[in-house]
Short mmCIF file of C-alpha atoms in Angstrom, two decimals:
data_model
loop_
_atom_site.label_atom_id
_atom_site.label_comp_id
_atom_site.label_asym_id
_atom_site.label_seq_id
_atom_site.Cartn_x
_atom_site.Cartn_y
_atom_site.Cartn_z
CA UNK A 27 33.93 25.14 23.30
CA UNK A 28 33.89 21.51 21.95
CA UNK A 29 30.32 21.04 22.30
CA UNK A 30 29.95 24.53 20.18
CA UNK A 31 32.63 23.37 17.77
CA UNK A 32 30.46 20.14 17.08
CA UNK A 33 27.33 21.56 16.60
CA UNK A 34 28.59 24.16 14.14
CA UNK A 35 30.41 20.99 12.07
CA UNK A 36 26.35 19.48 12.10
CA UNK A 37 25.11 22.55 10.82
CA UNK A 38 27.28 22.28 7.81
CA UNK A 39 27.26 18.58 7.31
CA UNK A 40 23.57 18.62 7.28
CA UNK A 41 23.30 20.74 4.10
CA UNK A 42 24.31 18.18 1.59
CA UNK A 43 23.05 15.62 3.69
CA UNK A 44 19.16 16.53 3.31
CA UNK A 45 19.72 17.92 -0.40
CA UNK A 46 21.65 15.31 -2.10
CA UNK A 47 23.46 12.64 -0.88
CA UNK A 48 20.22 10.27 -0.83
CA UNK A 49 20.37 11.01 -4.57
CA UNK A 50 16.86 9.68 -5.68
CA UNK A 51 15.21 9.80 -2.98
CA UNK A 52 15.71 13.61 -2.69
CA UNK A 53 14.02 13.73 -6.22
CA UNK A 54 11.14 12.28 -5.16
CA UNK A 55 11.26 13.48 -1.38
CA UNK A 56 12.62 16.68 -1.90
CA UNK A 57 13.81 18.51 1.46
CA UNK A 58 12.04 21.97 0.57
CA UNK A 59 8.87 19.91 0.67
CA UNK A 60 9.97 18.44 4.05
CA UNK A 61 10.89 21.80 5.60
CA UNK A 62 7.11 22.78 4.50
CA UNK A 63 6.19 19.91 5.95
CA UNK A 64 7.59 21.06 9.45
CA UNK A 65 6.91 24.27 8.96
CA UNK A 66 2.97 23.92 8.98
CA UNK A 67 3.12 21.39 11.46
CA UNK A 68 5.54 23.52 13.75
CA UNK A 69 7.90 20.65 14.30
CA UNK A 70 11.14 23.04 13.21
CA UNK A 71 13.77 23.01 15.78
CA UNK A 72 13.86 26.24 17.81
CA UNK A 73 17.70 25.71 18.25
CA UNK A 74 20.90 24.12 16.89
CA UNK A 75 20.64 20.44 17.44
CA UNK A 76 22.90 17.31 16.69
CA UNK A 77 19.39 15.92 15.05
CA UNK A 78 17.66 18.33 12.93
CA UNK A 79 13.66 17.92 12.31
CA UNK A 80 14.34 17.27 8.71
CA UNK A 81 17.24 14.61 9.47
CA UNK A 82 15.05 12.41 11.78
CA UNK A 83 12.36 12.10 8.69
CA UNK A 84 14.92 10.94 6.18
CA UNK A 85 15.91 8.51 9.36
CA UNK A 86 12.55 7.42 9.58
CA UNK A 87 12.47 6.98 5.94
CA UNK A 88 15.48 4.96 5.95
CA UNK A 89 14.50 2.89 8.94
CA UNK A 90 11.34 1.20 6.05
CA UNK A 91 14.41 0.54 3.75
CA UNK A 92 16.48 -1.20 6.47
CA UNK A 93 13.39 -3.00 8.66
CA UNK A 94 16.04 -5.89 9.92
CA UNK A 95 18.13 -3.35 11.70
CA UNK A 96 18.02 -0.92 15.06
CA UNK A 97 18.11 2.67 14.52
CA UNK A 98 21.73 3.01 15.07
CA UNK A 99 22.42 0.74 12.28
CA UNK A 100 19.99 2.85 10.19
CA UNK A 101 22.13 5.93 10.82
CA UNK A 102 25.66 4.57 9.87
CA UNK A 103 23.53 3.32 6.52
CA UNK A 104 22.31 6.92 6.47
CA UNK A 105 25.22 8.95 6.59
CA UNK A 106 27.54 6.24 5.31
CA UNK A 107 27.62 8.56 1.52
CA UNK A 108 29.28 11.88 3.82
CA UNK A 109 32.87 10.15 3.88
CA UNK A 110 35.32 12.29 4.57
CA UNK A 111 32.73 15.33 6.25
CA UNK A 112 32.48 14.76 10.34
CA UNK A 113 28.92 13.83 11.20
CA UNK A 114 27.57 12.88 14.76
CA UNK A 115 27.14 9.34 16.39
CA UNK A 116 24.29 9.45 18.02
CA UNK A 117 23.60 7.00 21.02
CA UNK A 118 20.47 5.05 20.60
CA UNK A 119 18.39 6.99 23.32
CA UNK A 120 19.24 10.55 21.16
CA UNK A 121 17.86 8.99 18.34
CA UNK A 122 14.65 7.69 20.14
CA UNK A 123 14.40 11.29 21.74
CA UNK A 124 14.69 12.85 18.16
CA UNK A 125 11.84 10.69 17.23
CA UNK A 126 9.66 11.95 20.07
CA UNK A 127 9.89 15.60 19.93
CA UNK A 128 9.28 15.41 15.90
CA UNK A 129 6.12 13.45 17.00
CA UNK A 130 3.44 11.88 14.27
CA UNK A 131 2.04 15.29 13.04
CA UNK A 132 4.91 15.55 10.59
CA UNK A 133 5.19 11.93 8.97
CA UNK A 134 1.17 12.44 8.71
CA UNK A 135 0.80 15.54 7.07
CA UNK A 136 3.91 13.98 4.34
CA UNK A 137 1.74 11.27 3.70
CA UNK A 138 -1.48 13.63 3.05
CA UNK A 139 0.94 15.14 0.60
CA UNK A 140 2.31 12.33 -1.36
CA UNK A 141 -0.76 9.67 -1.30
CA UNK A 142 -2.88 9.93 -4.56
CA UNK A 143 -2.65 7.90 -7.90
CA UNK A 144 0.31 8.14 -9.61
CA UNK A 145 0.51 10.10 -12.69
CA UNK A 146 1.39 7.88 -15.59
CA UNK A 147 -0.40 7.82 -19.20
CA UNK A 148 -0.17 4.12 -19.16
CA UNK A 149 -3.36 2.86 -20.67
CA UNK A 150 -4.04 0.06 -19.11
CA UNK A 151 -4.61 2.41 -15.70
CA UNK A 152 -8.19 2.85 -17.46
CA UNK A 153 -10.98 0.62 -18.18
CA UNK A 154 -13.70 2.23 -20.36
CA UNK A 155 -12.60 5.69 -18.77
CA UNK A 156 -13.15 5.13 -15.50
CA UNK A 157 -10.03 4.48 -12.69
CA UNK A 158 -10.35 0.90 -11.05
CA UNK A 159 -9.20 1.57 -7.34
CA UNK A 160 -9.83 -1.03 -4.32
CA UNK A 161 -9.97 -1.16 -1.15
CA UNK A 162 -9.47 -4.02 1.46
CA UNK A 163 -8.03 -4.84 5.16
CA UNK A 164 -5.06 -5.91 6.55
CA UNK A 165 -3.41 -6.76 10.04
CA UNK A 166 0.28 -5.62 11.21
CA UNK A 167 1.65 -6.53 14.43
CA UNK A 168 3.39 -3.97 17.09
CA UNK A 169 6.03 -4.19 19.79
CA UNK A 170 4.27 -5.94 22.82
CA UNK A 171 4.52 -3.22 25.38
CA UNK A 172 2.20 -1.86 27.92
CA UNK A 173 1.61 1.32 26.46
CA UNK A 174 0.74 -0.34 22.70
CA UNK A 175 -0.75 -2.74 24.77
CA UNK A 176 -3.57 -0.38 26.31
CA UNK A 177 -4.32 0.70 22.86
CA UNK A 178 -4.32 -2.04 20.59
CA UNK A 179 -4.44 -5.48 22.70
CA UNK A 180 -4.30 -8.48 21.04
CA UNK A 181 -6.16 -11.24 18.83
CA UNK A 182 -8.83 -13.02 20.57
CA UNK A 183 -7.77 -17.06 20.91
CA UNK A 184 -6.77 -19.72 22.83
CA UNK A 185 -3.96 -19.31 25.79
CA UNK A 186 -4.79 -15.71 25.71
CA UNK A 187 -4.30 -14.87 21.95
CA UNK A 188 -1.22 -13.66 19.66
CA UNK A 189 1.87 -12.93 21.08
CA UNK A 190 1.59 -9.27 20.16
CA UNK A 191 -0.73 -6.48 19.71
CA UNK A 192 -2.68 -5.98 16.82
CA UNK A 193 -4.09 -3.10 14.72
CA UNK A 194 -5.85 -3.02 11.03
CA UNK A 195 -4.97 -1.18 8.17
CA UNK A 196 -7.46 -0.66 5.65
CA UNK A 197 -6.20 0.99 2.66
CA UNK A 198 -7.07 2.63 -1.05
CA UNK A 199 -5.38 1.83 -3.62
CA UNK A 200 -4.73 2.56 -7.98
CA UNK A 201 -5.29 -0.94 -9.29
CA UNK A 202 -3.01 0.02 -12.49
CA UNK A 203 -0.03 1.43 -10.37
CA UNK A 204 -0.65 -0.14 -7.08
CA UNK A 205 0.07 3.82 -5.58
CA UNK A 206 -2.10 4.96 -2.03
CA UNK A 207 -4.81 7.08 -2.52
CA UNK A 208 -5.83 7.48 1.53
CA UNK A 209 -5.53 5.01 4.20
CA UNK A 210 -6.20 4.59 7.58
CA UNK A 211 -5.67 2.46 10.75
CA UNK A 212 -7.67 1.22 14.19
CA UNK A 213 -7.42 -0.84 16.64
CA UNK A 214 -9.02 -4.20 15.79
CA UNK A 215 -12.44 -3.40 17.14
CA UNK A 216 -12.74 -0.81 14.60
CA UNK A 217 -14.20 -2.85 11.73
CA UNK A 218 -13.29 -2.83 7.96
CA UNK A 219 -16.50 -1.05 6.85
CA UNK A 220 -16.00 1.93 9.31
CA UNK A 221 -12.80 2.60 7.98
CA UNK A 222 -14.44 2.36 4.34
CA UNK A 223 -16.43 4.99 5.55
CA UNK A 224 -13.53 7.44 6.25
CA UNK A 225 -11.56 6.26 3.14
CA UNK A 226 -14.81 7.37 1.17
CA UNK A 227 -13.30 10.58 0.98
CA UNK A 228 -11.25 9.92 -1.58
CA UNK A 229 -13.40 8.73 -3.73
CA UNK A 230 -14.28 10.66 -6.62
CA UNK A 231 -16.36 10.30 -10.32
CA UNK A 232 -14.56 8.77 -12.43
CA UNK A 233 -13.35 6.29 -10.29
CA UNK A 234 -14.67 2.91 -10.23
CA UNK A 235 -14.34 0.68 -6.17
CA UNK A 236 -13.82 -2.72 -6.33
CA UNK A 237 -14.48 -4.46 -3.30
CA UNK A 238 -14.92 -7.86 -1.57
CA UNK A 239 -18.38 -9.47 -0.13
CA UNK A 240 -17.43 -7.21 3.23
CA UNK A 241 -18.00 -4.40 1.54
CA UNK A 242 -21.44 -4.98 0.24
CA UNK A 243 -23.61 -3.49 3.26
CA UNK A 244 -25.98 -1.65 2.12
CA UNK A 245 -25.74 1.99 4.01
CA UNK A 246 -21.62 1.50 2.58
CA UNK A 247 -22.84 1.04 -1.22
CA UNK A 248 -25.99 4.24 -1.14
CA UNK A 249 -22.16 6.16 1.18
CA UNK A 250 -19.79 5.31 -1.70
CA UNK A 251 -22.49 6.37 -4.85
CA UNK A 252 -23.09 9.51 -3.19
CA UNK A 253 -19.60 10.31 -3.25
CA UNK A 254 -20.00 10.08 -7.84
CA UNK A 255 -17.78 6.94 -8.06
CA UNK A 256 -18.72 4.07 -9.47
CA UNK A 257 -18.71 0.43 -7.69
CA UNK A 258 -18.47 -3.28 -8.85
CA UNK A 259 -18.78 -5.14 -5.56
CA UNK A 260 -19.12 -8.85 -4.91
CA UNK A 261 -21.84 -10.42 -2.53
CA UNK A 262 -23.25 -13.54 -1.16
CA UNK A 263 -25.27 -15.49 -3.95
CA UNK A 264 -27.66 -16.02 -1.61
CA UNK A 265 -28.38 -12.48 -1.60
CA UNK A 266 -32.15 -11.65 -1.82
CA UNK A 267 -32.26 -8.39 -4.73
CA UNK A 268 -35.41 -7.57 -6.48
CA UNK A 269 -35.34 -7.65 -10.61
CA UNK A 270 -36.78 -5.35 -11.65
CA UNK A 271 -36.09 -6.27 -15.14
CA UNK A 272 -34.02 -7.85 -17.43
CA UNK A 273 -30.98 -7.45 -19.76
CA UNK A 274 -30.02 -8.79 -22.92
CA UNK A 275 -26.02 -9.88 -21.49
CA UNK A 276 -27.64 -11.93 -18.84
CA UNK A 277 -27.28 -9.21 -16.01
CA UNK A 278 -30.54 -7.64 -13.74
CA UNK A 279 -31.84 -4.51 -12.82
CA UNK A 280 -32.39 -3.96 -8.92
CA UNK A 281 -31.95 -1.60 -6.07
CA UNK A 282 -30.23 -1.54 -2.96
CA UNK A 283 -31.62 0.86 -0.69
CA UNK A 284 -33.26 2.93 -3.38
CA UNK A 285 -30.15 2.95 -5.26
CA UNK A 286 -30.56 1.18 -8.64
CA UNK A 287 -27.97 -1.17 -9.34
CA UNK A 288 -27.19 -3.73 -11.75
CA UNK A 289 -26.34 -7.58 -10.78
CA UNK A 290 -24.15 -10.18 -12.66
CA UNK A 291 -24.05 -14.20 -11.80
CA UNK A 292 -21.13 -15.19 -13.36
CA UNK A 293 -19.14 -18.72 -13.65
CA UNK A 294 -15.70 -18.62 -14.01
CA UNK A 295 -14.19 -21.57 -14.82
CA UNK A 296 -10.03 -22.22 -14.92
CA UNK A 297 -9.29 -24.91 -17.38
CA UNK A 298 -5.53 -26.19 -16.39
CA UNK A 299 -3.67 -29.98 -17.26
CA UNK A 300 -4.20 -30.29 -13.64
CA UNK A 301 -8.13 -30.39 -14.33
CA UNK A 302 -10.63 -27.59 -13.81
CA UNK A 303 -12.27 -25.53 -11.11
CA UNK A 304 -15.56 -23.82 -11.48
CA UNK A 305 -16.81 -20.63 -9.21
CA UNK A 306 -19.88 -18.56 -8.74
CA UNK A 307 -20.26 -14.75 -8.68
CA UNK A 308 -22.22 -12.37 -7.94
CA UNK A 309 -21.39 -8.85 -8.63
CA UNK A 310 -23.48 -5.73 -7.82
CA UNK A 311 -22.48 -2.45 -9.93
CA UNK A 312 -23.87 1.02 -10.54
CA UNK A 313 -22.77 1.08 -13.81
CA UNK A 314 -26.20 0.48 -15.95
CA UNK A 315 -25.12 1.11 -19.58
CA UNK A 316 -25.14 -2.68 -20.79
CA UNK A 317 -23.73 -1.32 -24.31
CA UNK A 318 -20.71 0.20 -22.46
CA UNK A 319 -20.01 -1.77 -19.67
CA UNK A 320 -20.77 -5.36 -20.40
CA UNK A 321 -21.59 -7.98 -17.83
CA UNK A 322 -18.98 -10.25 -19.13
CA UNK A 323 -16.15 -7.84 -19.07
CA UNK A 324 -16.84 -6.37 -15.83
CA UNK A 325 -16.79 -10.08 -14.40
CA UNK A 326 -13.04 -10.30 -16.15
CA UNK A 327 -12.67 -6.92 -14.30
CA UNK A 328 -12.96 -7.56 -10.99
CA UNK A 329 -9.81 -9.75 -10.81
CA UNK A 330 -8.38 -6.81 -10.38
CA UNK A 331 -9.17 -6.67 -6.74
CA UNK A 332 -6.27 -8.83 -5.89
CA UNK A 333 -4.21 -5.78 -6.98
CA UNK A 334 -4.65 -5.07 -3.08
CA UNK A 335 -3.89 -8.12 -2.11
CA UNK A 336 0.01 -7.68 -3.70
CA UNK A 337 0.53 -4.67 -2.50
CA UNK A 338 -0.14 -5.39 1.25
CA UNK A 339 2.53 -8.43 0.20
CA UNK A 340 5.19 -5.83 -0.69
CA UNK A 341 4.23 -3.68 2.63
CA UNK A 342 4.44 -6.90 4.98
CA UNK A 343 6.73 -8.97 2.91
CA UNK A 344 9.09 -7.04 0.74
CA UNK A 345 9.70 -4.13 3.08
CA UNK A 346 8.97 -5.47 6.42
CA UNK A 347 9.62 -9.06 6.01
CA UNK A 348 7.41 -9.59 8.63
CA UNK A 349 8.68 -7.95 11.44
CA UNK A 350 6.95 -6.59 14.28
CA UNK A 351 7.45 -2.28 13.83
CA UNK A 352 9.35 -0.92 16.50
CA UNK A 353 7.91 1.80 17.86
CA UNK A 354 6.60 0.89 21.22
CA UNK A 355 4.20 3.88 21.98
CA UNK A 356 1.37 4.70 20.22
CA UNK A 357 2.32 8.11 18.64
CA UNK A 358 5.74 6.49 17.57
CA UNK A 359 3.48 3.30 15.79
CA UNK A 360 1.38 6.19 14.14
CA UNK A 361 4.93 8.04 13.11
CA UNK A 362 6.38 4.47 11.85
CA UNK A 363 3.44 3.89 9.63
CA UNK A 364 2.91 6.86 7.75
CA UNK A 365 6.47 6.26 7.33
CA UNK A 366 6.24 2.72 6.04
CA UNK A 367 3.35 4.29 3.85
CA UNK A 368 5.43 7.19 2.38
CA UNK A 369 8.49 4.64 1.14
CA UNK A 370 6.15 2.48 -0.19
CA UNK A 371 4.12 5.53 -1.96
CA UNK A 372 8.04 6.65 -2.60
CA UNK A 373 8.81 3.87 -4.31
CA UNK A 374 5.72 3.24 -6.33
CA UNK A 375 6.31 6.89 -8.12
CA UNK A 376 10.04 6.03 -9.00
CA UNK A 377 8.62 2.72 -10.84
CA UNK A 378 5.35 4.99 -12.60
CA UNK A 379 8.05 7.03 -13.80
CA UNK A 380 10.15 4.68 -15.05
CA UNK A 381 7.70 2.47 -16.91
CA UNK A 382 5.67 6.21 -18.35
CA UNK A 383 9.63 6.73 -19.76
CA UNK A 384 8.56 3.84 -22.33
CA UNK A 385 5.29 4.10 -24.13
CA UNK A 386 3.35 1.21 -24.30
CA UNK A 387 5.16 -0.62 -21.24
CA UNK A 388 2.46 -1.75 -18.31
CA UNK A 389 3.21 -0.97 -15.05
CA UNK A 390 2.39 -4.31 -14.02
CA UNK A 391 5.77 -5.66 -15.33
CA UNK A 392 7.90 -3.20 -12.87
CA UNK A 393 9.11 -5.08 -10.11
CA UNK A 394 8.48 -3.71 -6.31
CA UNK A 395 11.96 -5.52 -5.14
CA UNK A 396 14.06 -4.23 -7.70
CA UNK A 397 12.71 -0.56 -6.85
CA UNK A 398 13.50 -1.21 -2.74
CA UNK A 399 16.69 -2.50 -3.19
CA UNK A 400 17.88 0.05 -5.43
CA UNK A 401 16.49 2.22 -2.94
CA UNK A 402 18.51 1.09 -0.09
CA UNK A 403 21.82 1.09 -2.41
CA UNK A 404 20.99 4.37 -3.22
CA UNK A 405 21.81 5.28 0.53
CA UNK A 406 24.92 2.83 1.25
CA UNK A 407 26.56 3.66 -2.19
CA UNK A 408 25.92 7.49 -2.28
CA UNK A 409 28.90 8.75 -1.52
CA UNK A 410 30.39 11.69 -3.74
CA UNK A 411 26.80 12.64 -4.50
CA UNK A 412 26.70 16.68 -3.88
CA UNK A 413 23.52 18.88 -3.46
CA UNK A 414 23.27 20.08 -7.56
CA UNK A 415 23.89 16.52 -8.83
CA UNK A 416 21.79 16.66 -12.09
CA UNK A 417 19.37 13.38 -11.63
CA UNK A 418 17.11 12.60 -14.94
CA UNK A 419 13.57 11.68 -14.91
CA UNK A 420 13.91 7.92 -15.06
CA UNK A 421 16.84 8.10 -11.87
CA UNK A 422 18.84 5.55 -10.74
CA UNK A 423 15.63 3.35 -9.32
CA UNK A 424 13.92 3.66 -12.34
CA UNK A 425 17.28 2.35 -14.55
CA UNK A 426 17.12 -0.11 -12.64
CA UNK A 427 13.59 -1.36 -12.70
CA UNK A 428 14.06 -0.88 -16.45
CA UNK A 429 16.40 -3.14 -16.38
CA UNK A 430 14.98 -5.92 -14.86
CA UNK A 431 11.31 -6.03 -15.65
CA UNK A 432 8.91 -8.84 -14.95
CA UNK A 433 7.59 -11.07 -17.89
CA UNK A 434 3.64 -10.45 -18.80
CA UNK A 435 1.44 -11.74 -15.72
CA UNK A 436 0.16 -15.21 -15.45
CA UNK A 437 -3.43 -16.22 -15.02
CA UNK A 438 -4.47 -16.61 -11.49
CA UNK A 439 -5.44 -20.17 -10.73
CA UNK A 440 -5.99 -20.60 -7.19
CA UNK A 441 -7.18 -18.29 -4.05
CA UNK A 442 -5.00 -17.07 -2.05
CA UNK A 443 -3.18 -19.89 -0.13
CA UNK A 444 -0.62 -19.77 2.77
CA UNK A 445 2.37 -21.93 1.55
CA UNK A 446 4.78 -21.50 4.48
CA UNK A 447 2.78 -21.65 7.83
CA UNK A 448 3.73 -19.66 11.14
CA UNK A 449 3.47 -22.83 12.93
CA UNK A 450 4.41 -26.39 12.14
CA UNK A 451 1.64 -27.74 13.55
CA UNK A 452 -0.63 -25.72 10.92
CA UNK A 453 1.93 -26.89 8.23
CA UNK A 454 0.01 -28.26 4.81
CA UNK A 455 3.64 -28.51 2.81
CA UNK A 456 2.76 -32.03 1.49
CA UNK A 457 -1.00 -30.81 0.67
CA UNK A 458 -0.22 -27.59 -1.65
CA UNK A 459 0.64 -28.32 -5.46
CA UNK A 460 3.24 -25.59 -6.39
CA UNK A 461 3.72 -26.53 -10.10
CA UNK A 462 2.94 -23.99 -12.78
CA UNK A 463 0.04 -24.21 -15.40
CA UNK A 464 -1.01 -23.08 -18.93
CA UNK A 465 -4.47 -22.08 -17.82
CA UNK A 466 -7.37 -20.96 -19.63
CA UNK A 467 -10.07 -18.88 -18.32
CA UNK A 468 -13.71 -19.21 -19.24
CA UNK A 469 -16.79 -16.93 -18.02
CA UNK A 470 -19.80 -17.49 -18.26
CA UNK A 471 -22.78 -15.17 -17.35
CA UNK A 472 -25.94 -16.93 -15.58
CA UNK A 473 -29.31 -16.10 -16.08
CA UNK A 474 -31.67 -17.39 -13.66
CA UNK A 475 -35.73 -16.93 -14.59
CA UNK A 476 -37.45 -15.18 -11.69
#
C-alpha cells in the first residue's frame, strides 16, 4: 500500500513539474514536444514509475546547467521549485538506471529537432544575402573507464598519453547567432574532413562555409559546391592553382578539380601602440561575381571563422568548465552530448529572441554567461511557478541578457593563445602580454604576375 500510495503522489507531482515549474525552459523545451520526442522513439514508460521518460530528459538537461555536481545534486536543484508537493528522492543508482532505459535515441532525435539557425531578422546574420556558417573541430574528454576506454582510447604521447579518453566533435555553426546547425562526433581516428563530409548535409544555397586550411582538400570543396552553398576557405600559400585569368580587385580565376574558383592573397596587417604584425592569406571561394563580392571584403569576412572558435569556449568553458562528462559508457557519453548540445542550442534561442525583441541590436553583444546563469536560477528559484504561468516572448533569460549586454566587439589582435596552461611546466605566464590595444586593421590584396 505505501509503495502504491507513493507512486500515485509522483503521478501528480510530475504534472506541473514537466509543464511549468522550469518556467523558461518549458518555453523553449516544451514537454508536448518531449512526449513526441518519446513517442517516436518508443522510450514512453509502459508503467507508473518514480522516474518518468520525460523527467529524466529535463534531468539530463539540468545536469549541462549544473556540470560541477553528481546527479543527485542535480535533482534536489531540479525539483527544489515543488515546495510544499511530495516528490521522490531518488538514490543515485535509480537515477543512473533511469538514464539507461531512456537510452541515447531520445536526447538524439531532440537535438535533430532543435539544431538549425536561429530565427532572428538581425541584419548583420547576412552578408550580401548569403548566411556565413563554419565549421571546425574540437576535443572533449570522457570518464576513463574500460568500456569508454574500448571505444575512444586516448591521445597518442609520451608515458602512454592523456589521462583520459578522447573523442572529436566537429560541429556547424550560424556565424551571426552562434546557434547548431548539425554536428557530429568520432572517436579520434575519425578525422575532421570525414565528419565535414556528414555535416555536408546541412548545407544548403544560400549559405556561405567558412573554413580553415583543413578543410581545403579538394574532393571536400567539388562535396560542399555540389551541395549549392557557397565556400570561402583558406589554404596553404604555397598552394599550386592554375590562373586562368585575371581580375581587376587583385583576385584569380582557377579551378580545383574542375570546379572554378576564385583565389585572394591578402595581407592583413594589425597596427597597435604595441607595434604591428603582418599576415598572409590565401583564400579560395566559389563566389565569382567580383562586382558583388569583392576580394577585399571577403578577406574582412573570413574573421568570422573564429565565431566557432567562441562557441566551443562557451561549450568547454562556460558550461562545462572543463570537466570530464560523466557518463562512463558509450551510449550514456552519446546521451550526455546531445544533451550538452540541446542546452547550449537552448540557450542560444532565448538570447536570438531577446536581442530580435530590439531592432537594430546585434546578437554579438548578448552574453552566453548571463543566458546560463539565468538558466540555472530559473530552476533553483522557480518555486510558485504553476503549469499556465503566462511567460512573454523575451522571458526571464532574455530580461536578463537585456540587461546586461556586452559593449561592441574589439578587433582581434592576436591568434588564439593559451594563457593559463594545464601544466606548469608548459606555463608561458611571464611570456604573454595581456594589455588591451586601440588597433587598426589594414588589408591589403596581393597580386602576384604569373
Amino acid at each position: 500500500m505505501d509503495q502504491i500510495a507513493i507512486t500515485r503522489t509522483v503521478t501528480v507531482a510530475a504534472g506541473p513539474f514537466a509543464a511549468g515549474h522550469l518556467g523558461e525552459l518549458t518555453r523553449l523545451l516544451p514537454f508536448e514536444m518531449i512526449d513526441e520526442v518519446l513517442t517516436a522513439t518508443r522510450r514512453t514508460q509502459q508503467r507508473i514509475r518514480l522516474l518518468p521518460a520525460r523527467v529524466v530528459v529535463y534531468l539530463l538537461i539540468a545536469g549541462c546547467l549544473f556540470a560541477d555536481l553528481g546527479y543527485r545534486q542535480v535533482w534536489s536543484k531540479l525539483v527544489a521549485g515543488l515546495h510544499p508537493l511530495p516528490v521522490p528522492e531518488p538514490s543515485g543508482s535509480a537515477l543512473r538506471q533511469a538514464r539507461q532505459r531512456l537510452g541515447p535515441a531520445p536526447m538524439r532525435a531532440l537535438f535533430e529537432l532543435l539544431r538549425g539557425p536561429a530565427a532572428t531578422s538581425a541584419a548583420t546574420v547576412w552578408w550580401r544575402g548569403l548566411m556565413p556558417v563554419v565549421i571546425d573541430g574540437t576535443v572533449l574528454t570522457v570518464a576513463d573507464s574500460p568500456a569508454n576506454l574500448r571505444r575512444y582510447g586516448k591521445q597518442r604521447g609520451n608515458n602512454g598519453g592523456s589521462g583520459y579518453p578522447t573523442l572529436r566533435l566537429s560541429a556547424l555553426l550560424a556565424c551571426g547567432t552562434r546557434s547548431v546547425l548539425d554536428a557530429v562526433f568520432d572517436p579520434l581516428s575519425t578525422g575532421e574532413i570525414a565528419q565535414a563530409e556528414h555535416l555536408a548535409r546541412s548545407l544548403r544555397s544560400g549559405m556561405l562555409l567558412l573554413g580553415d586550411r583543413n578543410y581545403a582538400s579538394a574532393d571536400l570543396i567539388t562535396r560542399i559546391a555540389a551541395t549549392g552553398a557557397d565556400l570561402l576557405i583558406r589554404c596553404k600559400s604555397s598552394r599550386k592553382l592554375p590562373v586562368l585569368c585575371r581580375y581587376p580587385d587583385g583576385s584569380w580565376l582557377s579551378a580545383v578539380s574542375g570546379l572554378r574558383v576564385r583565389v585572394v592573397d591578402a595581407r592583413i596587417s594589425i597596427t597597435t601602440s604595441g607595434g604591428s604584425h603582418t599576415g598572409d592569406y590565401r583564400l579560395i571561394t566559389t563566389l565569382l561575381d567580383v562586382r558583388r563580392h569583392p576580394a577585399g571584403d571577403l578577406a574582412r569576412l573570413y574573421h568570422q571563422r573564429w565565431e566557432i572558435e567562441t562557441a566551443y569556449l562557451e561549450l568547454k568553458s562556460s558550461i562545462l568548465g572543463g570537466r570530464v562528462l560523466r557518463a562512463r559508457t558509450p551510449d550514456g557519453i552519446d546521451q550526455e552530448i546531445h544533451a550538452l548540445l540541446i542546452t547550449y542550442q537552448v540557450l542560444r534561442t532565448a538570447m536570438a529572441d531577446a536581442t530580435d525583441s530590439r531592432p537594430g541590436l546585434d546578437p554579438d553583444r548578448a552574453s552566453f554567461s548571463t543566458a546560463l546563469n539565468a538558466a540555472r536560477d530559473q530552476i533553483t528559484l522557480a518555486a510558485g511557478v504553476i503549469a499556465d504561468t503566462v511567460i512573454d516572448l523575451v522571458g526571464a533569460i532574455g530580461e536578463r541578457v537585456l540587461a546586461n549586454l556586452l559593449p561592441e566587439r574589439r578587433i582581434r589582435t592576436k591568434t588564439r593563445m593559451i594563457k593559463r596552461s594545464n601544466s606548469k611546466y608548459q606555463a608561458r605566464g611571464p611570456n604573454i602580454d595581456r594589455r588591451t590595444y586601440k588597433a587598426t586593421t589594414n588589408i591589403d590584396v596581393i597580386t602576384n604576375e604569373p
